[in-house]
Coordinates of C-alpha atoms and ligand atoms in Angstrom, one line a residue:
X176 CA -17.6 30.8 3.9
X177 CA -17.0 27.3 2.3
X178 CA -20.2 25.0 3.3
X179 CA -19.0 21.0 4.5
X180 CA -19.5 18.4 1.4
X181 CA -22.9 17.6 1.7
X182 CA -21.6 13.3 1.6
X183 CA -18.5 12.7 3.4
X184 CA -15.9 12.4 1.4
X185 CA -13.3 9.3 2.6
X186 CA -9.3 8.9 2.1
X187 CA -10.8 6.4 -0.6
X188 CA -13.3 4.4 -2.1
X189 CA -13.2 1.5 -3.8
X190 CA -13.6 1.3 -7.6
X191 CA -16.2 -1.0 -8.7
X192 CA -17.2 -2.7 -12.0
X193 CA -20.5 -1.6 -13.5
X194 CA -22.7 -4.1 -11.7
X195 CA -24.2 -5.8 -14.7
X196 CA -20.8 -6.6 -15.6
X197 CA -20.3 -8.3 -12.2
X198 CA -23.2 -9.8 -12.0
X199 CA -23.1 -11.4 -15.6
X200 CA -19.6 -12.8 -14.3
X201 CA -21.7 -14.4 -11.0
X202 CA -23.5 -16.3 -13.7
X203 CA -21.2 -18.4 -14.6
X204 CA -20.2 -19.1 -10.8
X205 CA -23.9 -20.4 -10.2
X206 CA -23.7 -22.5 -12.9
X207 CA -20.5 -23.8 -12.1
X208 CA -21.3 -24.0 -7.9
X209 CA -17.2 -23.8 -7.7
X210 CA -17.0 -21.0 -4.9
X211 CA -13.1 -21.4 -3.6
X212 CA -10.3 -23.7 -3.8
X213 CA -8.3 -23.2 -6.9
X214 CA -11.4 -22.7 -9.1
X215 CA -11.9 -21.7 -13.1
X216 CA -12.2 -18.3 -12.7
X217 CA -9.6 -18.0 -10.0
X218 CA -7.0 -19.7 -13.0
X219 CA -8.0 -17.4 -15.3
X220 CA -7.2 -14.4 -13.2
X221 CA -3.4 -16.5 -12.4
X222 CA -3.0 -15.8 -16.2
X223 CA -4.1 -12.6 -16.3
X224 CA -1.7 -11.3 -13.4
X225 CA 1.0 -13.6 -15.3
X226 CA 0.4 -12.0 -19.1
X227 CA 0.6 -8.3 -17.0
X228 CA 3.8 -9.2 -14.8
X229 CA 5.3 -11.6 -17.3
X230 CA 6.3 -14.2 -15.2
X231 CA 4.9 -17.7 -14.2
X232 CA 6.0 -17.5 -10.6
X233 CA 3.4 -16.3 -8.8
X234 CA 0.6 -17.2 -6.6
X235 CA -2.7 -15.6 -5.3
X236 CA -4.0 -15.3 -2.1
X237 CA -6.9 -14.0 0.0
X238 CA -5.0 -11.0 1.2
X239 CA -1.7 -9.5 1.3
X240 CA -0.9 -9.6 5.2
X241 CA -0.9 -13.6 4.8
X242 CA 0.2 -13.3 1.5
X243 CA 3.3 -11.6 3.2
X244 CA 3.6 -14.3 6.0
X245 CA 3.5 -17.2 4.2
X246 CA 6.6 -15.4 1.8
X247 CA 8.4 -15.1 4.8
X248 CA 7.6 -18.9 6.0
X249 CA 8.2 -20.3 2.7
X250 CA 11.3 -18.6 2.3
X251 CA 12.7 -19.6 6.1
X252 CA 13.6 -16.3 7.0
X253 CA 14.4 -16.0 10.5
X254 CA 16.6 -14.2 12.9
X255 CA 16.5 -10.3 12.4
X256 CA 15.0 -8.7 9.4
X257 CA 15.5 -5.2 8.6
X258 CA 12.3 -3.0 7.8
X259 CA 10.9 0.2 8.1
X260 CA 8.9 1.9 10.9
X261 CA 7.0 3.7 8.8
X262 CA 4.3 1.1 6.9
X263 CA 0.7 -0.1 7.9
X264 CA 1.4 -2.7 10.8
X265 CA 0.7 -5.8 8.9
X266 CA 4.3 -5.1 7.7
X267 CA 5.8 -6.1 11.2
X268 CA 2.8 -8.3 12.1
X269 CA 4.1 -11.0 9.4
X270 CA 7.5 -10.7 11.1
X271 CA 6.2 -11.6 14.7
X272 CA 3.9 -14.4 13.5
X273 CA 7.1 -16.1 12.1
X274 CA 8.8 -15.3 15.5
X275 CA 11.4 -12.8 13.6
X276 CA 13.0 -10.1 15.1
X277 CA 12.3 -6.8 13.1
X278 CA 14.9 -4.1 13.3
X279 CA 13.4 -1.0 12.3
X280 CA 15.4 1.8 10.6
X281 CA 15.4 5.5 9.1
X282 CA 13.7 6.4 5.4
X283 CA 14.4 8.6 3.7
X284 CA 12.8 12.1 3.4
X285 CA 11.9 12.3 -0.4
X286 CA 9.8 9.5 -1.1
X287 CA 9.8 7.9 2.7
X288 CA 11.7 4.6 1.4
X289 CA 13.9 2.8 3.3
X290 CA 17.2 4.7 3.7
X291 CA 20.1 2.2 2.0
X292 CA 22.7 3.2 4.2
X293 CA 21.0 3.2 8.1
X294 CA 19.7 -0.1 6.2
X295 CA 23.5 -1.4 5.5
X296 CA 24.8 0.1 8.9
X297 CA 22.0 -2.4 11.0
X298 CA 23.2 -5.5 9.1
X299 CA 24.4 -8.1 12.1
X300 CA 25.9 -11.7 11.8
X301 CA 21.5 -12.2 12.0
X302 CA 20.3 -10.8 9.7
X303 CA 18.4 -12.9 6.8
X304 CA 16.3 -10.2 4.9
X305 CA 15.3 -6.7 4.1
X306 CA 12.1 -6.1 4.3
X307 CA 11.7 -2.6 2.3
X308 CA 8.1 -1.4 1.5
X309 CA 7.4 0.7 -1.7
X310 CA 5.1 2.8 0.6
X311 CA 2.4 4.5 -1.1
X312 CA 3.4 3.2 -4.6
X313 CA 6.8 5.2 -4.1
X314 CA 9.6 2.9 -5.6
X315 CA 12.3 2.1 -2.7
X316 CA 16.1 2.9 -4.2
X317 CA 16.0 -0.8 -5.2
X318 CA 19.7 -0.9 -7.1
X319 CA 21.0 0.1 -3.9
X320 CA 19.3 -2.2 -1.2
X321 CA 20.0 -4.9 -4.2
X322 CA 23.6 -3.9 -3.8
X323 CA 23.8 -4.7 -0.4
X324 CA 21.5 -7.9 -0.3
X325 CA 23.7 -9.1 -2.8
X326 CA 27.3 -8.1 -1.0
X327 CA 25.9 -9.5 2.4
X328 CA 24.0 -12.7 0.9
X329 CA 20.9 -11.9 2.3
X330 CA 17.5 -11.6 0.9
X331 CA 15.1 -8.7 -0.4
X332 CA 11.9 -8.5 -0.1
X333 CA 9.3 -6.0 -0.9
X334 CA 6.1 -5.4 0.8
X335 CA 4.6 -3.9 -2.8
X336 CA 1.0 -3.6 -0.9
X337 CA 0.6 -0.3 -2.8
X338 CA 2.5 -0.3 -5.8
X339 CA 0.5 -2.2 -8.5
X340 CA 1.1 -0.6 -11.6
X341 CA 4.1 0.9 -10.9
X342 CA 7.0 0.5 -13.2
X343 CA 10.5 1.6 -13.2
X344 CA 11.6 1.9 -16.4
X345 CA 10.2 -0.9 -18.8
X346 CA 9.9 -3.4 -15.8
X347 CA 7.0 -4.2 -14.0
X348 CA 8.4 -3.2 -9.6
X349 CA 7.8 -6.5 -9.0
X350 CA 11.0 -7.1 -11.2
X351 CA 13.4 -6.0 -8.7
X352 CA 13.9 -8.1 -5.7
X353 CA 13.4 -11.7 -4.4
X354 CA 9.8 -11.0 -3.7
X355 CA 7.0 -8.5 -4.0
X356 CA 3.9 -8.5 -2.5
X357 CA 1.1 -7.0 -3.7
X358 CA -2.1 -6.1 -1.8
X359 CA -5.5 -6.4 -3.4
X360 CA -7.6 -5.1 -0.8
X361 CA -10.6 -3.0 -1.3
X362 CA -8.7 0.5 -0.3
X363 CA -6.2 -0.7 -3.0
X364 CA -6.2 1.2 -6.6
X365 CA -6.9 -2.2 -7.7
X366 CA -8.5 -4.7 -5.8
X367 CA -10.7 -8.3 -5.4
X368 CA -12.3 -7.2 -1.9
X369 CA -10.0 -8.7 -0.2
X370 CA -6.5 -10.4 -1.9
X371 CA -3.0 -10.7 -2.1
X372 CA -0.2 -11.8 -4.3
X373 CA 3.5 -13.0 -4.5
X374 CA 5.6 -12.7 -7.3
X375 CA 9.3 -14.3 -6.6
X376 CA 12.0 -14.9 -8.4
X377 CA 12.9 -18.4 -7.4
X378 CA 10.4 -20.6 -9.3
X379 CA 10.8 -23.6 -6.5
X380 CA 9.0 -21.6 -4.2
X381 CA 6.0 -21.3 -6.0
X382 CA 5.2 -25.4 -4.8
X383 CA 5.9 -24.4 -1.2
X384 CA 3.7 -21.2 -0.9
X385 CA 0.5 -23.6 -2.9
X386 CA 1.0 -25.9 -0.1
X387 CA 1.3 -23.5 2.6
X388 CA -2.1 -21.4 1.6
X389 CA -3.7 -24.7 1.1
X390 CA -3.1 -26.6 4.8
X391 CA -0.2 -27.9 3.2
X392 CA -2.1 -30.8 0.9
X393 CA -0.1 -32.2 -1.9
X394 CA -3.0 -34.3 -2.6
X395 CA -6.1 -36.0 -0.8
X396 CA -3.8 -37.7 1.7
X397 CA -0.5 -36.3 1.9
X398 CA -0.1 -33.3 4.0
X399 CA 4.0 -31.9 3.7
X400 CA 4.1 -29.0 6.0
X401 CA 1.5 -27.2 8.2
X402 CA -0.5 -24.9 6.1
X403 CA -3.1 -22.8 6.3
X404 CA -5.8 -21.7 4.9
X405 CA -5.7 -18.4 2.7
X406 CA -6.7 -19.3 -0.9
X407 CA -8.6 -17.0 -2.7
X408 CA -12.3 -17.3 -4.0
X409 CA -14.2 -17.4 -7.2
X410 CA -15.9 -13.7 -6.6
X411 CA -12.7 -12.4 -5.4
X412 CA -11.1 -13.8 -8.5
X413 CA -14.0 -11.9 -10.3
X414 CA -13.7 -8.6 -9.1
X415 CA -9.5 -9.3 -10.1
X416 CA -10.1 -10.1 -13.9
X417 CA -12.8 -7.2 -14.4
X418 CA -10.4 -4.5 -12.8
X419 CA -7.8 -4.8 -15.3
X420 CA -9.9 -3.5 -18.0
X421 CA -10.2 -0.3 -15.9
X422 CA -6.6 -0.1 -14.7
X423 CA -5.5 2.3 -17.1
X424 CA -8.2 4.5 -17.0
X425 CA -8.4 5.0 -13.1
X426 CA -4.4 5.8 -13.1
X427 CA -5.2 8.4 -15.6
X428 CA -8.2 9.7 -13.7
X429 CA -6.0 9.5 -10.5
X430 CA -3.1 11.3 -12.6
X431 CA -5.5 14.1 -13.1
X432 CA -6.6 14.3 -9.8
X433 CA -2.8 14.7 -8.3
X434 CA -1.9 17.3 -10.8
X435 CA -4.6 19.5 -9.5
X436 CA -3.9 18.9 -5.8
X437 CA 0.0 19.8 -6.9
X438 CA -0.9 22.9 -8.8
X439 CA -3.2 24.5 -6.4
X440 CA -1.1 23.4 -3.1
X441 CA 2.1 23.5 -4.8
X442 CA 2.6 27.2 -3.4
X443 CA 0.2 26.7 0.1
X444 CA 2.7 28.0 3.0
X445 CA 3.5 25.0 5.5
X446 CA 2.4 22.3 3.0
X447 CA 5.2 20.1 1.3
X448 CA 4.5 18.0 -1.6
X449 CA 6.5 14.8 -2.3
X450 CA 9.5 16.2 -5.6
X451 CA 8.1 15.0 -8.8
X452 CA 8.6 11.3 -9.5
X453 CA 11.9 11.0 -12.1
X454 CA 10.7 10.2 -15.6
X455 CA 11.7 6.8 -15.5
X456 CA 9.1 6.0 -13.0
X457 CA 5.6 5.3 -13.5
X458 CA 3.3 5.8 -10.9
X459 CA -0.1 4.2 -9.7
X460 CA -1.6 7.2 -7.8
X461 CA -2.7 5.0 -5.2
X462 CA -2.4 7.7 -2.9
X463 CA -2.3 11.4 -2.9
X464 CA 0.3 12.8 1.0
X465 CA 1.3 16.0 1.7
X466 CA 3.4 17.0 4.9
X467 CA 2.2 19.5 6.9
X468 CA 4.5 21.9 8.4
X469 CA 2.9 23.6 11.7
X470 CA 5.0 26.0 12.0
X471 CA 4.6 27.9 8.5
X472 CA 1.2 26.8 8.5
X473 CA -0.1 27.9 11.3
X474 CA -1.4 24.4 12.6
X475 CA -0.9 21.2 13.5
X476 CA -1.0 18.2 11.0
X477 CA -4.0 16.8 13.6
X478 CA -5.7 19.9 14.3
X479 CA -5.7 20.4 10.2
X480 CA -7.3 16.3 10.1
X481 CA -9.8 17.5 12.8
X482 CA -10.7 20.7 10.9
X483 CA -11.2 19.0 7.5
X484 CA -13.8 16.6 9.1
X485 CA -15.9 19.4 10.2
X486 CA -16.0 19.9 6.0
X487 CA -17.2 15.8 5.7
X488 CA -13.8 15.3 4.7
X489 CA -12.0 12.2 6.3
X490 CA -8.1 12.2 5.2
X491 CA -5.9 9.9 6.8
X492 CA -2.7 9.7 8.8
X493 CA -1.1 6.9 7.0
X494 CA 1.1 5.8 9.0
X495 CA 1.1 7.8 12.5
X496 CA 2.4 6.4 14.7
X497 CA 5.5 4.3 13.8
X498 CA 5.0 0.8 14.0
X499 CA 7.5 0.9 16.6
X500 CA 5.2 3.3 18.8
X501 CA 2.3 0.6 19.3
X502 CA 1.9 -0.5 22.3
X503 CA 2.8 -4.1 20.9
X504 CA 6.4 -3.6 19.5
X505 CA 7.2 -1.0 22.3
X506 CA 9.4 -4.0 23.8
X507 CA 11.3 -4.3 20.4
X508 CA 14.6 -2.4 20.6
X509 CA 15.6 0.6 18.2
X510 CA 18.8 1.4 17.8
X511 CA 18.4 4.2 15.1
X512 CA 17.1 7.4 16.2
X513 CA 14.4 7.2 13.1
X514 CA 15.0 10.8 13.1
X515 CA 13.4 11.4 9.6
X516 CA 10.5 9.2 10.3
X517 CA 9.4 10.3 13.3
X518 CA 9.2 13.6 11.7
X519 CA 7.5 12.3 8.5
X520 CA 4.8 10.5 10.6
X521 CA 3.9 13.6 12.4
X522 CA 3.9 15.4 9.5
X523 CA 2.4 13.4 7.0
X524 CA -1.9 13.8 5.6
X525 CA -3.2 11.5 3.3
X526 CA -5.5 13.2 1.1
X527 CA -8.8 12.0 -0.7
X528 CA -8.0 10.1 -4.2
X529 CA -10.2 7.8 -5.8
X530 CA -12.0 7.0 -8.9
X531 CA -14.9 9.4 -9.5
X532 CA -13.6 11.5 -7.0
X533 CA -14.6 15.2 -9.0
X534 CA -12.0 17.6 -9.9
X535 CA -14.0 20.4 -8.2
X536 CA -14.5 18.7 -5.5
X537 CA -10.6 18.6 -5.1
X538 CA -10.5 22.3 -6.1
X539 CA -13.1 22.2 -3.3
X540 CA -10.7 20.7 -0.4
X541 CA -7.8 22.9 -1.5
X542 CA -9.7 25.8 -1.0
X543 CA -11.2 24.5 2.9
X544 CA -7.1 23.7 2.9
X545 CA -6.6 27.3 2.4
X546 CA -9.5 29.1 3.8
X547 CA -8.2 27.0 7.4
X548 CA -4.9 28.7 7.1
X549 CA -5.9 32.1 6.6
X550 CA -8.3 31.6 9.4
X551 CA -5.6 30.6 11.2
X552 CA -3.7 33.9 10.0
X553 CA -5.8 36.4 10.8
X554 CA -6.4 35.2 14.2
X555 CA -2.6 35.4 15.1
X556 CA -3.1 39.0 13.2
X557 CA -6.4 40.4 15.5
X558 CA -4.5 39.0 18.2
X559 CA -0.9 41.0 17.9
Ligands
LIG1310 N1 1.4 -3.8 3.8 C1 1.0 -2.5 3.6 C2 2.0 -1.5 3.3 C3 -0.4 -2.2 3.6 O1 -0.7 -0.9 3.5 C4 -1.3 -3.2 3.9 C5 -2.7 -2.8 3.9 C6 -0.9 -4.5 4.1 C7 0.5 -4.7 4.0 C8 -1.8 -5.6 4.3 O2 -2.5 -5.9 3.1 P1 -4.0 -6.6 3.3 O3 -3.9 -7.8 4.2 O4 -5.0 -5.5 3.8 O5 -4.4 -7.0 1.9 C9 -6.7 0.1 5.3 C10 -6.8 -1.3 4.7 O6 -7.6 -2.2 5.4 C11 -5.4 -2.0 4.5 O7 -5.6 -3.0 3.6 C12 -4.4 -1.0 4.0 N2 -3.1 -1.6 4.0 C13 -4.3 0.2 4.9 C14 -3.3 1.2 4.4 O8 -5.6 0.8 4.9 P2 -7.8 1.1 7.3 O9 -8.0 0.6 8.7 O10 -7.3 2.5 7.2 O11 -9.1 1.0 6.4 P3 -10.6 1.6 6.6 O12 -11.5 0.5 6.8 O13 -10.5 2.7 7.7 O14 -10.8 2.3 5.2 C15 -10.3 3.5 4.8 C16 -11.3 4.3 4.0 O15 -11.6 3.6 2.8 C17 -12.7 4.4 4.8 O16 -12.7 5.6 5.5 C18 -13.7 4.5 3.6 C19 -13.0 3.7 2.5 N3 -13.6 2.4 2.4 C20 -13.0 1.3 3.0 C21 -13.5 0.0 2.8 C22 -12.9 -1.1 3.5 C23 -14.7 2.2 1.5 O17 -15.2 3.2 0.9 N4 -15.1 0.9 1.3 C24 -14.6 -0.2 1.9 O18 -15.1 -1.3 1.7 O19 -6.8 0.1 6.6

């Protein structure tokens, strides 16, 4: 009999910065009494994310979902935009608020990317943009939705809210594309609270997304285009530069933690893991998914969600239901059958994975994982 965590234990939890670390960085902000609005600390973090991604042209922001809208306003993408179902809504939310029709499509069933040809088949004289997400740090097939923006002249964009860290190959993910976005919020493997960022391609842009995060000043009295407001502030910027001496270590940690959820559920009946990343591909761990097969294992992906809470453990169903399920996009048509992501999203359990999450207690929510099924088992067995 396996006794519930004694402290719930959550999808995630935020890493944080030994606090006298924080707080000796806090000094400097009440001696400077410069909170927000393009401040020293704020700069420094700009050349921080510009040393790690090697570029100049990029820009911070208070978070990724209007990080992602203001991409998509600078840019002037409009009409139809091609994108995935199968994301955290702010993916399609940045669409609407630029009034731009999405048109969702299939994935694919490996890594739940995007799937390059449904993606080619929905292009239309419309079309402006793919919108691809590199959903739980798993790299899209980028050469071959670059392939097909290129061949139809239209742009690629990647919502890259989970993927910092992640490289393919040498490069930095943000590489590949017009744009990436990248999502600092707390849930994030790394985070500022809240934040956001763009990396582009096109070094012009950078002027236009500064004005647009900034109500459009160019200076005290010019205003060029209607902004808004979505800067970033001196704390957040904080919490930014004092992660990145930790980045390394909490992908290792994470690393560690996956290969013992892999190891001991590798061979569970009814539970699939994601194939091993190719070598070329390094991963951030953000998140740890398994796909729950209720047939061979005996129960349902939700009744196995339910069960684990009675053990204090909260995993997640990132992301159930499709986008195009809410009650808001219902009116949006969908011409693909989204065959592979419907199944995917009722399939899919994100499990805990965070920084000091132990290894036993992983061991731990394997073996509830386990102990569930066979519970499950010998019921069907006294029953027959
Ligand atoms: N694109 C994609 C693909 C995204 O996944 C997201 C955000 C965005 C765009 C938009 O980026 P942002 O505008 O957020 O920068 C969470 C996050 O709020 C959201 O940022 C994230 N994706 C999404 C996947 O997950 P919820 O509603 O599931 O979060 P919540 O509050 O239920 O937190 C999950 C668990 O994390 C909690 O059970 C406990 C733990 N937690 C959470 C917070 C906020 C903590 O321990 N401490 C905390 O402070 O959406």
């Amino acid at each position: 009999m396996i006794k519930p965590f004694e402290k719930p234990i959550y999808v995630t939890r935020p890493f944080l910065p030994p606090l006298e670390e924080y707080s000796k960085g806090l000094e400097e902000i009440w001696e400077n009494k410069w909170l927000t609005n393009n401040g020293p600390i704020l700069k420094r973090f700009a050349q921080n994310l510009c040393n790690f991604f090697e570029t100049d042209n990029l820009t911070i922001f208070n978070n990724g979902t209007l990080a992602l809208q203001i991409a998509l306003q600078g840019m002037g993408i409009s009409g139809e935009v091609i994108t995935t179902p199968f994301t955290f809504v702010a993916t399609t939310h940045a669409l609407f608020w630029n009034k731009i029709r999405p048109v969702f499509v299939d994935i694919e069933p490996d890594y739940y990317t995007l799937d390059p040809d449904k993606v080619e088949a929905a292009i239309t004289p419309w079309t402006t943009a793919i919108l691809a997400v590199h959903v739980y740090g798993y790299p899209c097939k980028v050469n071959a939705l670059a392939d097909i923006a290129r061949r139809h002249n239209i742009k690629l964009i990647y919502d890259a809210a989970h993927a910092f860290g992640v490289n393919i190959g040498t490069k930095p993910i943000a590489h590949f594309g017009d744009l990436s976005m990248f999502s600092f919020h707390a849930t994030k493997l790394f985070h500022t609270l809240e934040g956001g960022l763009l990396i582009f391609k096109e070094p012009g842009l950078k002027e236009t997304f500064d004005y647009l995060k900034n109500f459009g000043f160019k200076n005290e009295l010019e205003v060029v285009m209607p902004g808004t407001n979505a800067k970033m502030n001196e704390m957040q910027a904080l919490m930014g530069i004092q992660m990145f001496k930790y980045l390394e270590e909490m992908i290792e940690e994470r690393a560690r933690i996956v290969e013992l959820y892999r190891q001991m559920l590798e061979n569970s009946a009814g539970i699939h893991l994601t194939p091993v990343m190719p070598p070329d591909i390094r991963c951030n761990h953000g998140y740890m998914t398994v796909e729950v097969d209720e047939k061979e294992f005996g129960m349902s992906r939700d009744r196995l969600y339910e069960e684990l809470k009675k053990y204090n453990v909260f995993s997640r169903r990132y992301f159930y239901p499709l986008i195009c399920d809410y009650a808001c996009y219902r009116s949006v048509a969908v011409k693909d059958p989204l065959t592979v992501a419907r199944n995917v999203a009722n399939r899919i359990l994100t499990l805990p994975i965070y920084d000091g999450l132990e290894l036993s207690s992983v061991e731990k929510i394997c073996d509830i994982i386990h102990d569930l099924q066979k519970k499950v088992v010998l019921r069907v067995v006294n029953k027959s």
